[in-house]
Amino acid sequence: MPLIGYARVSTEDQTPLPQSQALKSAGCVEIHEEQASGGNRARPVLARLLERIGKGDTLVVVRIDRLARSLSHLLEVIERLEAKGAFFRSLMDPIDTSSPQGKFTLQVLGAAAEFERALIRERTKAGLASARTKGRVGGNPGLRARDPAALRKVRLARQDGYMERLNETAQDWVPHVRRLRPDMAWEDVLRIVNGPLPRERQWTQSRLLRAVNAYVRDGFLPPTVLDRAGRRETDDRLPAIVAAIKGADPDITLQAICTRLEAMRERTPRGRTSWQPSSVKMLLERAERLGLLA
């Protein structure tokens, strides 16, 4: 099984060399380095790595904190890997999802996270019940009085919370939107975004548009992504989709593109549901003639 290393440092004055050397010694055939904060889930190098990793591959890090700073993020990444048939290993932690012991450790971590969430819920309920018995009314007095300053504060807090949730999923959709819009219609962009995602994490078009509008408003995406998509000939649609998948991962195999198209429920030029590498190769050649491949 190919071992693929990921090394991360937080600041420019740090060096990923020690991590890279440890990953190389562990047998990693390729190593990806990134300079980014661990609290930032929208890391382009990690996003591309998770996009291209394939069945049987193993993502390797020196320590868990090089990949994720929170248990929820760690479990989210491992869930994405498992959906692709890939594995995860940390050299300095007892986690290797290709082994029974590693899977058990992961189950313990997941149970601990759920237990922590349950405790928080119970403490919140108990606190509210105690306050009611003492005659205290819950809620913000400023909101009950419809105070404009209080309303604005809550609105901004909700907006911040929404942006924080978007940042946790940005690696799933931002690279595609940045690369494909406005050249491709939203319906097709949505299919490409949802292709590698498990069903419970897939987007609707309205949710995706709301997220894109929020990122444009805050300057994380250029306003041009919201421009109207130009008309595309019917015969150009499939080459454009195949070119977009290839553009996201230049090293992706023809068979992997077949798998992606089937997950997107795209039909072949002859209307079939099962794709063959020869059909993908033909569409890539057409895409190149149309200038759709960089």
PDB file of C-alpha atoms in Angstrom:
ATOM      1  CA  MET A   1       0.000   0.000   0.000  1.00  0.00           C
ATOM      2  CA  PRO A   2       1.507   3.403  -0.995  1.00  0.00           C
ATOM      3  CA  LEU A   3       2.344   5.586   2.005  1.00  0.00           C
ATOM      4  CA  ILE A   4       1.726   9.306   1.418  1.00  0.00           C
ATOM      5  CA  GLY A   5       3.189  11.721   3.948  1.00  0.00           C
ATOM      6  CA  TYR A   6       1.799  15.086   5.078  1.00  0.00           C
ATOM      7  CA  ALA A   7       4.007  17.536   6.987  1.00  0.00           C
ATOM      8  CA  ARG A   8       2.726  20.876   8.332  1.00  0.00           C
ATOM      9  CA  VAL A   9       4.300  23.833  10.096  1.00  0.00           C
ATOM     10  CA  SER A  10       2.433  26.863  11.411  1.00  0.00           C
ATOM     11  CA  THR A  11       4.813  29.744  10.592  1.00  0.00           C
ATOM     12  CA  GLU A  12       7.417  30.634   7.970  1.00  0.00           C
ATOM     13  CA  ASP A  13      10.274  30.518  10.501  1.00  0.00           C
ATOM     14  CA  GLN A  14       9.579  26.842  11.175  1.00  0.00           C
ATOM     15  CA  THR A  15      10.856  24.063   8.911  1.00  0.00           C
ATOM     16  CA  PRO A  16       9.033  20.853   7.973  1.00  0.00           C
ATOM     17  CA  LEU A  17      12.370  19.094   7.361  1.00  0.00           C
ATOM     18  CA  PRO A  18      12.355  16.953  10.572  1.00  0.00           C
ATOM     19  CA  GLN A  19       8.820  15.787   9.799  1.00  0.00           C
ATOM     20  CA  SER A  20       9.695  15.057   6.171  1.00  0.00           C
ATOM     21  CA  GLN A  21      12.757  13.052   7.209  1.00  0.00           C
ATOM     22  CA  ALA A  22      10.690  10.991   9.665  1.00  0.00           C
ATOM     23  CA  LEU A  23       8.042  10.364   7.005  1.00  0.00           C
ATOM     24  CA  LYS A  24      10.688   9.348   4.477  1.00  0.00           C
ATOM     25  CA  SER A  25      12.237   6.951   7.003  1.00  0.00           C
ATOM     26  CA  ALA A  26       8.768   5.441   7.542  1.00  0.00           C
ATOM     27  CA  GLY A  27       8.622   4.570   3.829  1.00  0.00           C
ATOM     28  CA  CYS A  28       6.480   7.350   2.376  1.00  0.00           C
ATOM     29  CA  VAL A  29       6.744   7.345  -1.416  1.00  0.00           C
ATOM     30  CA  GLU A  30       5.716  11.014  -1.607  1.00  0.00           C
ATOM     31  CA  ILE A  31       5.584  13.804   0.967  1.00  0.00           C
ATOM     32  CA  HIS A  32       3.448  16.944   0.860  1.00  0.00           C
ATOM     33  CA  GLU A  33       4.536  19.961   2.917  1.00  0.00           C
ATOM     34  CA  GLU A  34       2.345  22.885   3.974  1.00  0.00           C
ATOM     35  CA  GLN A  35       2.729  26.085   5.969  1.00  0.00           C
ATOM     36  CA  ALA A  36      -0.627  26.842   7.607  1.00  0.00           C
ATOM     37  CA  SER A  37      -2.276  27.180  10.996  1.00  0.00           C
ATOM     38  CA  GLY A  38      -3.574  23.940  12.465  1.00  0.00           C
ATOM     39  CA  GLY A  39      -6.836  25.682  13.326  1.00  0.00           C
ATOM     40  CA  ASN A  40      -7.452  26.491   9.656  1.00  0.00           C
ATOM     41  CA  ARG A  41      -9.274  23.604   7.995  1.00  0.00           C
ATOM     42  CA  ALA A  42      -9.159  25.197   4.536  1.00  0.00           C
ATOM     43  CA  ARG A  43      -5.589  24.156   3.729  1.00  0.00           C
ATOM     44  CA  PRO A  44      -5.052  23.909  -0.050  1.00  0.00           C
ATOM     45  CA  VAL A  45      -2.269  21.297   0.091  1.00  0.00           C
ATOM     46  CA  LEU A  46      -4.277  19.041   2.406  1.00  0.00           C
ATOM     47  CA  ALA A  47      -7.413  19.597   0.297  1.00  0.00           C
ATOM     48  CA  ARG A  48      -5.637  18.504  -2.896  1.00  0.00           C
ATOM     49  CA  LEU A  49      -4.110  15.529  -1.094  1.00  0.00           C
ATOM     50  CA  LEU A  50      -7.478  14.322   0.211  1.00  0.00           C
ATOM     51  CA  GLU A  51      -8.958  14.853  -3.247  1.00  0.00           C
ATOM     52  CA  ARG A  52      -6.399  12.705  -5.059  1.00  0.00           C
ATOM     53  CA  ILE A  53      -5.700   9.978  -2.494  1.00  0.00           C
ATOM     54  CA  GLY A  54      -6.944   6.625  -3.720  1.00  0.00           C
ATOM     55  CA  LYS A  55      -8.100   3.218  -2.568  1.00  0.00           C
ATOM     56  CA  GLY A  56      -5.438   1.362  -0.604  1.00  0.00           C
ATOM     57  CA  ASP A  57      -3.304   4.473   0.016  1.00  0.00           C
ATOM     58  CA  THR A  58      -2.312   5.452   3.554  1.00  0.00           C
ATOM     59  CA  LEU A  59      -2.038   9.069   4.715  1.00  0.00           C
ATOM     60  CA  VAL A  60       0.843   9.317   7.204  1.00  0.00           C
ATOM     61  CA  VAL A  61       1.695  12.136   9.651  1.00  0.00           C
ATOM     62  CA  VAL A  62       4.333  12.364  12.352  1.00  0.00           C
ATOM     63  CA  ARG A  63       1.814  13.417  15.022  1.00  0.00           C
ATOM     64  CA  ILE A  64      -1.932  13.876  15.036  1.00  0.00           C
ATOM     65  CA  ASP A  65      -1.638  17.628  15.670  1.00  0.00           C
ATOM     66  CA  ARG A  66       0.121  18.015  12.305  1.00  0.00           C
ATOM     67  CA  LEU A  67      -3.139  17.001  10.649  1.00  0.00           C
ATOM     68  CA  ALA A  68      -5.854  18.280  12.994  1.00  0.00           C
ATOM     69  CA  ARG A  69      -6.128  20.385  16.139  1.00  0.00           C
ATOM     70  CA  SER A  70      -9.547  19.074  17.138  1.00  0.00           C
ATOM     71  CA  LEU A  71     -10.989  15.600  17.513  1.00  0.00           C
ATOM     72  CA  SER A  72     -13.925  16.476  15.277  1.00  0.00           C
ATOM     73  CA  HIS A  73     -11.599  17.530  12.435  1.00  0.00           C
ATOM     74  CA  LEU A  74      -9.484  14.387  12.836  1.00  0.00           C
ATOM     75  CA  LEU A  75     -12.544  12.136  12.669  1.00  0.00           C
ATOM     76  CA  GLU A  76     -13.840  14.096   9.669  1.00  0.00           C
ATOM     77  CA  VAL A  77     -10.598  13.560   7.719  1.00  0.00           C
ATOM     78  CA  ILE A  78     -10.473   9.868   8.607  1.00  0.00           C
ATOM     79  CA  GLU A  79     -14.110   9.520   7.513  1.00  0.00           C
ATOM     80  CA  ARG A  80     -13.190  10.984   4.114  1.00  0.00           C
ATOM     81  CA  LEU A  81     -10.287   8.575   3.800  1.00  0.00           C
ATOM     82  CA  GLU A  82     -12.439   5.582   4.727  1.00  0.00           C
ATOM     83  CA  ALA A  83     -15.032   6.615   2.136  1.00  0.00           C
ATOM     84  CA  LYS A  84     -12.274   6.307  -0.485  1.00  0.00           C
ATOM     85  CA  GLY A  85     -10.958   3.023   0.867  1.00  0.00           C
ATOM     86  CA  ALA A  86      -7.807   4.742   2.166  1.00  0.00           C
ATOM     87  CA  PHE A  87      -6.159   4.538   5.604  1.00  0.00           C
ATOM     88  CA  PHE A  88      -4.566   6.852   8.164  1.00  0.00           C
ATOM     89  CA  ARG A  89      -1.448   6.419  10.305  1.00  0.00           C
ATOM     90  CA  SER A  90       0.252   8.607  12.894  1.00  0.00           C
ATOM     91  CA  LEU A  91       3.874   7.656  13.600  1.00  0.00           C
ATOM     92  CA  MET A  92       3.942   8.893  17.203  1.00  0.00           C
ATOM     93  CA  ASP A  93       0.360   8.014  18.192  1.00  0.00           C
ATOM     94  CA  PRO A  94      -1.331   4.592  18.406  1.00  0.00           C
ATOM     95  CA  ILE A  95      -3.511   5.166  15.365  1.00  0.00           C
ATOM     96  CA  ASP A  96      -3.264   3.064  12.219  1.00  0.00           C
ATOM     97  CA  THR A  97      -6.687   2.472  10.681  1.00  0.00           C
ATOM     98  CA  SER A  98      -5.340  -0.434   8.624  1.00  0.00           C
ATOM     99  CA  SER A  99      -4.850  -2.433  11.865  1.00  0.00           C
ATOM    100  CA  PRO A 100      -7.446  -3.722  14.376  1.00  0.00           C
ATOM    101  CA  GLN A 101      -5.679  -1.888  17.244  1.00  0.00           C
ATOM    102  CA  GLY A 102      -5.723   1.400  15.350  1.00  0.00           C
ATOM    103  CA  LYS A 103      -9.411   1.016  14.510  1.00  0.00           C
ATOM    104  CA  PHE A 104     -10.166   0.319  18.176  1.00  0.00           C
ATOM    105  CA  THR A 105      -8.283   3.470  19.227  1.00  0.00           C
ATOM    106  CA  LEU A 106     -10.282   5.461  16.703  1.00  0.00           C
ATOM    107  CA  GLN A 107     -13.563   4.042  18.043  1.00  0.00           C
ATOM    108  CA  VAL A 108     -12.515   5.051  21.567  1.00  0.00           C
ATOM    109  CA  LEU A 109     -11.775   8.584  20.380  1.00  0.00           C
ATOM    110  CA  GLY A 110     -15.151   8.786  18.652  1.00  0.00           C
ATOM    111  CA  ALA A 111     -16.942   7.524  21.775  1.00  0.00           C
ATOM    112  CA  ALA A 112     -15.060  10.069  23.918  1.00  0.00           C
ATOM    113  CA  ALA A 113     -16.117  12.895  21.586  1.00  0.00           C
ATOM    114  CA  GLU A 114     -19.768  11.810  21.728  1.00  0.00           C
ATOM    115  CA  PHE A 115     -19.583  11.458  25.542  1.00  0.00           C
ATOM    116  CA  GLU A 116     -18.179  14.991  25.811  1.00  0.00           C
ATOM    117  CA  ARG A 117     -21.016  16.370  23.668  1.00  0.00           C
ATOM    118  CA  ALA A 118     -23.577  14.516  25.814  1.00  0.00           C
ATOM    119  CA  LEU A 119     -22.091  15.949  29.032  1.00  0.00           C
ATOM    120  CA  ILE A 120     -22.271  19.473  27.640  1.00  0.00           C
ATOM    121  CA  ARG A 121     -25.924  18.985  26.672  1.00  0.00           C
ATOM    122  CA  GLU A 122     -26.798  17.605  30.116  1.00  0.00           C
ATOM    123  CA  ARG A 123     -25.011  20.424  31.961  1.00  0.00           C
ATOM    124  CA  THR A 124     -26.815  22.995  29.810  1.00  0.00           C
ATOM    125  CA  LYS A 125     -30.227  21.428  30.498  1.00  0.00           C
ATOM    126  CA  ALA A 126     -29.505  21.226  34.241  1.00  0.00           C
ATOM    127  CA  GLY A 127     -28.423  24.875  34.343  1.00  0.00           C
ATOM    128  CA  LEU A 128     -31.589  26.029  32.563  1.00  0.00           C
ATOM    129  CA  ALA A 129     -33.822  23.956  34.837  1.00  0.00           C
ATOM    130  CA  SER A 130     -32.116  25.364  37.953  1.00  0.00           C
ATOM    131  CA  ALA A 131     -32.550  28.920  36.687  1.00  0.00           C
ATOM    132  CA  ARG A 132     -36.271  28.363  36.025  1.00  0.00           C
ATOM    133  CA  THR A 133     -36.882  27.055  39.541  1.00  0.00           C
ATOM    134  CA  LYS A 134     -35.327  30.270  40.894  1.00  0.00           C
ATOM    135  CA  GLY A 135     -37.625  32.385  38.786  1.00  0.00           C
ATOM    136  CA  ARG A 136     -35.028  33.566  36.323  1.00  0.00           C
ATOM    137  CA  VAL A 137     -36.120  33.903  32.715  1.00  0.00           C
ATOM    138  CA  GLY A 138     -33.634  32.649  30.174  1.00  0.00           C
ATOM    139  CA  GLY A 139     -32.488  34.636  27.205  1.00  0.00           C
ATOM    140  CA  ASN A 140     -30.929  37.991  26.523  1.00  0.00           C
ATOM    141  CA  PRO A 141     -32.762  40.949  28.145  1.00  0.00           C
ATOM    142  CA  GLY A 142     -31.682  43.150  25.250  1.00  0.00           C
ATOM    143  CA  LEU A 143     -33.298  40.786  22.774  1.00  0.00           C
ATOM    144  CA  ARG A 144     -36.530  40.661  24.757  1.00  0.00           C
ATOM    145  CA  ALA A 145     -36.559  44.463  24.680  1.00  0.00           C
ATOM    146  CA  ARG A 146     -35.703  44.427  20.929  1.00  0.00           C
ATOM    147  CA  ASP A 147     -32.666  46.620  21.617  1.00  0.00           C
ATOM    148  CA  PRO A 148     -30.972  47.370  18.236  1.00  0.00           C
ATOM    149  CA  ALA A 149     -27.449  46.985  19.656  1.00  0.00           C
ATOM    150  CA  ALA A 150     -28.289  43.585  21.166  1.00  0.00           C
ATOM    151  CA  LEU A 151     -29.955  42.428  17.949  1.00  0.00           C
ATOM    152  CA  ARG A 152     -26.922  43.490  15.921  1.00  0.00           C
ATOM    153  CA  LYS A 153     -24.578  41.658  18.309  1.00  0.00           C
ATOM    154  CA  VAL A 154     -26.560  38.417  17.984  1.00  0.00           C
ATOM    155  CA  ARG A 155     -26.731  38.778  14.211  1.00  0.00           C
ATOM    156  CA  LEU A 156     -22.954  39.185  13.995  1.00  0.00           C
ATOM    157  CA  ALA A 157     -22.407  36.212  16.327  1.00  0.00           C
ATOM    158  CA  ARG A 158     -24.627  34.034  14.156  1.00  0.00           C
ATOM    159  CA  GLN A 159     -22.749  35.204  11.069  1.00  0.00           C
ATOM    160  CA  ASP A 160     -19.411  34.379  12.717  1.00  0.00           C
ATOM    161  CA  GLY A 161     -20.698  30.939  13.677  1.00  0.00           C
ATOM    162  CA  TYR A 162     -21.852  30.311  10.122  1.00  0.00           C
ATOM    163  CA  MET A 163     -18.477  31.347   8.703  1.00  0.00           C
ATOM    164  CA  GLU A 164     -16.695  29.091  11.178  1.00  0.00           C
ATOM    165  CA  ARG A 165     -18.791  26.132  10.011  1.00  0.00           C
ATOM    166  CA  LEU A 166     -18.079  27.030   6.388  1.00  0.00           C
ATOM    167  CA  ASN A 167     -14.334  27.126   7.067  1.00  0.00           C
ATOM    168  CA  GLU A 168     -14.534  23.553   8.323  1.00  0.00           C
ATOM    169  CA  THR A 169     -15.821  22.395   4.914  1.00  0.00           C
ATOM    170  CA  ALA A 170     -14.035  24.894   2.650  1.00  0.00           C
ATOM    171  CA  GLN A 171     -11.585  22.295   1.362  1.00  0.00           C
ATOM    172  CA  ASP A 172     -14.549  20.379  -0.118  1.00  0.00           C
ATOM    173  CA  TRP A 173     -15.876  23.152  -2.360  1.00  0.00           C
ATOM    174  CA  VAL A 174     -13.744  26.320  -2.503  1.00  0.00           C
ATOM    175  CA  PRO A 175     -11.042  24.922  -4.877  1.00  0.00           C
ATOM    176  CA  HIS A 176     -13.730  23.680  -7.298  1.00  0.00           C
ATOM    177  CA  VAL A 177     -15.709  26.929  -7.256  1.00  0.00           C
ATOM    178  CA  ARG A 178     -12.551  29.009  -7.719  1.00  0.00           C
ATOM    179  CA  ARG A 179     -11.431  26.891 -10.672  1.00  0.00           C
ATOM    180  CA  LEU A 180     -14.749  26.179 -12.453  1.00  0.00           C
ATOM    181  CA  ARG A 181     -16.857  29.311 -12.075  1.00  0.00           C
ATOM    182  CA  PRO A 182     -18.223  31.070 -14.065  1.00  0.00           C
ATOM    183  CA  ASP A 183     -17.183  28.816 -16.986  1.00  0.00           C
ATOM    184  CA  MET A 184     -19.348  25.939 -15.741  1.00  0.00           C
ATOM    185  CA  ALA A 185     -23.011  25.944 -14.690  1.00  0.00           C
ATOM    186  CA  TRP A 186     -23.789  25.597 -11.001  1.00  0.00           C
ATOM    187  CA  GLU A 187     -25.557  22.262 -11.557  1.00  0.00           C
ATOM    188  CA  ASP A 188     -22.356  20.717 -12.917  1.00  0.00           C
ATOM    189  CA  VAL A 189     -20.134  22.377 -10.301  1.00  0.00           C
ATOM    190  CA  LEU A 190     -22.404  20.865  -7.640  1.00  0.00           C
ATOM    191  CA  ARG A 191     -22.015  17.389  -9.158  1.00  0.00           C
ATOM    192  CA  ILE A 192     -18.216  17.712  -9.113  1.00  0.00           C
ATOM    193  CA  VAL A 193     -18.184  18.994  -5.517  1.00  0.00           C
ATOM    194  CA  ASN A 194     -20.438  16.172  -4.312  1.00  0.00           C
ATOM    195  CA  GLY A 195     -18.683  13.438  -6.307  1.00  0.00           C
ATOM    196  CA  PRO A 196     -16.094  12.401  -3.648  1.00  0.00           C
ATOM    197  CA  LEU A 197     -18.234  13.264  -0.597  1.00  0.00           C
ATOM    198  CA  PRO A 198     -20.257  10.773   1.471  1.00  0.00           C
ATOM    199  CA  ARG A 199     -24.011  11.250   1.145  1.00  0.00           C
ATOM    200  CA  GLU A 200     -24.421  12.860   4.577  1.00  0.00           C
ATOM    201  CA  ARG A 201     -21.954  15.635   3.676  1.00  0.00           C
ATOM    202  CA  GLN A 202     -23.187  16.444   0.185  1.00  0.00           C
ATOM    203  CA  TRP A 203     -24.358  19.938  -0.707  1.00  0.00           C
ATOM    204  CA  THR A 204     -27.582  21.237  -2.189  1.00  0.00           C
ATOM    205  CA  GLN A 205     -27.328  23.979  -4.782  1.00  0.00           C
ATOM    206  CA  SER A 206     -29.016  26.532  -2.503  1.00  0.00           C
ATOM    207  CA  ARG A 207     -26.582  25.793   0.363  1.00  0.00           C
ATOM    208  CA  LEU A 208     -23.605  26.000  -1.963  1.00  0.00           C
ATOM    209  CA  LEU A 209     -24.752  29.335  -3.413  1.00  0.00           C
ATOM    210  CA  ARG A 210     -25.292  30.742   0.082  1.00  0.00           C
ATOM    211  CA  ALA A 211     -21.779  29.654   1.076  1.00  0.00           C
ATOM    212  CA  VAL A 212     -20.226  31.132  -2.069  1.00  0.00           C
ATOM    213  CA  ASN A 213     -22.060  34.434  -1.532  1.00  0.00           C
ATOM    214  CA  ALA A 214     -20.725  34.576   2.037  1.00  0.00           C
ATOM    215  CA  TYR A 215     -17.156  33.942   0.880  1.00  0.00           C
ATOM    216  CA  VAL A 216     -17.475  36.561  -1.870  1.00  0.00           C
ATOM    217  CA  ARG A 217     -18.853  39.083   0.644  1.00  0.00           C
ATOM    218  CA  ASP A 218     -15.857  38.554   2.939  1.00  0.00           C
ATOM    219  CA  GLY A 219     -13.322  38.618   0.101  1.00  0.00           C
ATOM    220  CA  PHE A 220     -12.355  34.920   0.189  1.00  0.00           C
ATOM    221  CA  LEU A 221     -13.596  34.385  -3.382  1.00  0.00           C
ATOM    222  CA  PRO A 222     -13.637  36.818  -6.328  1.00  0.00           C
ATOM    223  CA  PRO A 223     -17.027  38.283  -7.285  1.00  0.00           C
ATOM    224  CA  THR A 224     -16.648  36.854 -10.799  1.00  0.00           C
ATOM    225  CA  VAL A 225     -17.571  33.359  -9.537  1.00  0.00           C
ATOM    226  CA  LEU A 226     -21.157  34.630  -9.270  1.00  0.00           C
ATOM    227  CA  ASP A 227     -21.295  35.773 -12.908  1.00  0.00           C
ATOM    228  CA  ARG A 228     -23.770  34.049 -15.189  1.00  0.00           C
ATOM    229  CA  ALA A 229     -22.297  30.976 -16.851  1.00  0.00           C
ATOM    230  CA  GLY A 230     -21.954  31.222 -20.605  1.00  0.00           C
ATOM    231  CA  ARG A 231     -23.930  28.953 -22.884  1.00  0.00           C
ATOM    232  CA  ARG A 232     -22.166  25.701 -23.628  1.00  0.00           C
ATOM    233  CA  GLU A 233     -22.937  23.358 -26.476  1.00  0.00           C
ATOM    234  CA  THR A 234     -24.519  20.091 -25.326  1.00  0.00           C
ATOM    235  CA  ASP A 235     -21.630  18.098 -26.821  1.00  0.00           C
ATOM    236  CA  ASP A 236     -19.133  20.130 -24.766  1.00  0.00           C
ATOM    237  CA  ARG A 237     -20.658  19.386 -21.369  1.00  0.00           C
ATOM    238  CA  LEU A 238     -19.091  15.983 -20.695  1.00  0.00           C
ATOM    239  CA  PRO A 239     -15.613  17.039 -21.903  1.00  0.00           C
ATOM    240  CA  ALA A 240     -15.865  20.073 -19.600  1.00  0.00           C
ATOM    241  CA  ILE A 241     -16.776  17.899 -16.599  1.00  0.00           C
ATOM    242  CA  VAL A 242     -13.992  15.390 -17.311  1.00  0.00           C
ATOM    243  CA  ALA A 243     -11.523  18.261 -17.797  1.00  0.00           C
ATOM    244  CA  ALA A 244     -12.599  19.738 -14.437  1.00  0.00           C
ATOM    245  CA  ILE A 245     -11.975  16.434 -12.643  1.00  0.00           C
ATOM    246  CA  LYS A 246      -8.590  16.105 -14.343  1.00  0.00           C
ATOM    247  CA  GLY A 247      -7.729  19.722 -13.516  1.00  0.00           C
ATOM    248  CA  ALA A 248      -8.382  19.128  -9.807  1.00  0.00           C
ATOM    249  CA  ASP A 249      -5.981  16.184  -9.798  1.00  0.00           C
ATOM    250  CA  PRO A 250      -3.603  16.032 -12.800  1.00  0.00           C
ATOM    251  CA  ASP A 251      -2.314  12.603 -11.688  1.00  0.00           C
ATOM    252  CA  ILE A 252      -5.753  10.972 -11.468  1.00  0.00           C
ATOM    253  CA  THR A 253      -6.091   7.750 -13.462  1.00  0.00           C
ATOM    254  CA  LEU A 254      -8.667   7.097 -16.173  1.00  0.00           C
ATOM    255  CA  GLN A 255     -10.276   4.421 -13.993  1.00  0.00           C
ATOM    256  CA  ALA A 256     -10.513   6.845 -11.050  1.00  0.00           C
ATOM    257  CA  ILE A 257     -12.267   9.351 -13.324  1.00  0.00           C
ATOM    258  CA  CYS A 258     -14.696   6.572 -14.310  1.00  0.00           C
ATOM    259  CA  THR A 259     -15.432   5.956 -10.631  1.00  0.00           C
ATOM    260  CA  ARG A 260     -15.975   9.677 -10.032  1.00  0.00           C
ATOM    261  CA  LEU A 261     -18.368  10.011 -12.984  1.00  0.00           C
ATOM    262  CA  GLU A 262     -20.376   7.021 -11.800  1.00  0.00           C
ATOM    263  CA  ALA A 263     -20.588   8.543  -8.298  1.00  0.00           C
ATOM    264  CA  MET A 264     -21.855  11.737  -9.935  1.00  0.00           C
ATOM    265  CA  ARG A 265     -24.477   9.644 -11.807  1.00  0.00           C
ATOM    266  CA  GLU A 266     -23.241  10.984 -15.117  1.00  0.00           C
ATOM    267  CA  ARG A 267     -24.185   8.881 -18.142  1.00  0.00           C
ATOM    268  CA  THR A 268     -21.756   8.012 -20.920  1.00  0.00           C
ATOM    269  CA  PRO A 269     -22.132   9.607 -24.370  1.00  0.00           C
ATOM    270  CA  ARG A 270     -24.179   6.516 -25.287  1.00  0.00           C
ATOM    271  CA  GLY A 271     -26.418   6.859 -22.251  1.00  0.00           C
ATOM    272  CA  ARG A 272     -24.946   4.058 -20.157  1.00  0.00           C
ATOM    273  CA  THR A 273     -24.363   4.220 -16.411  1.00  0.00           C
ATOM    274  CA  SER A 274     -21.085   2.275 -16.413  1.00  0.00           C
ATOM    275  CA  TRP A 275     -17.980   4.114 -17.624  1.00  0.00           C
ATOM    276  CA  GLN A 276     -14.911   2.683 -19.348  1.00  0.00           C
ATOM    277  CA  PRO A 277     -11.406   4.241 -19.439  1.00  0.00           C
ATOM    278  CA  SER A 278     -11.581   4.378 -23.249  1.00  0.00           C
ATOM    279  CA  SER A 279     -14.618   6.696 -23.072  1.00  0.00           C
ATOM    280  CA  VAL A 280     -12.862   8.969 -20.564  1.00  0.00           C
ATOM    281  CA  LYS A 281      -9.747   9.066 -22.759  1.00  0.00           C
ATOM    282  CA  MET A 282     -11.870  10.095 -25.747  1.00  0.00           C
ATOM    283  CA  LEU A 283     -13.501  12.906 -23.747  1.00  0.00           C
ATOM    284  CA  LEU A 284     -10.126  14.126 -22.465  1.00  0.00           C
ATOM    285  CA  GLU A 285      -8.832  14.283 -26.036  1.00  0.00           C
ATOM    286  CA  ARG A 286     -11.909  16.276 -27.053  1.00  0.00           C
ATOM    287  CA  ALA A 287     -11.456  18.564 -24.038  1.00  0.00           C
ATOM    288  CA  GLU A 288      -7.867  19.217 -25.105  1.00  0.00           C
ATOM    289  CA  ARG A 289      -8.990  20.127 -28.628  1.00  0.00           C
ATOM    290  CA  LEU A 290     -11.573  22.497 -27.134  1.00  0.00           C
ATOM    291  CA  GLY A 291      -8.893  24.152 -24.988  1.00  0.00           C
ATOM    292  CA  LEU A 292     -10.488  23.002 -21.727  1.00  0.00           C
ATOM    293  CA  LEU A 293      -7.334  21.419 -20.352  1.00  0.00           C
ATOM    294  CA  ALA A 294      -4.579  23.637 -18.994  1.00  0.00           C
TER     295      ALA A 294
END
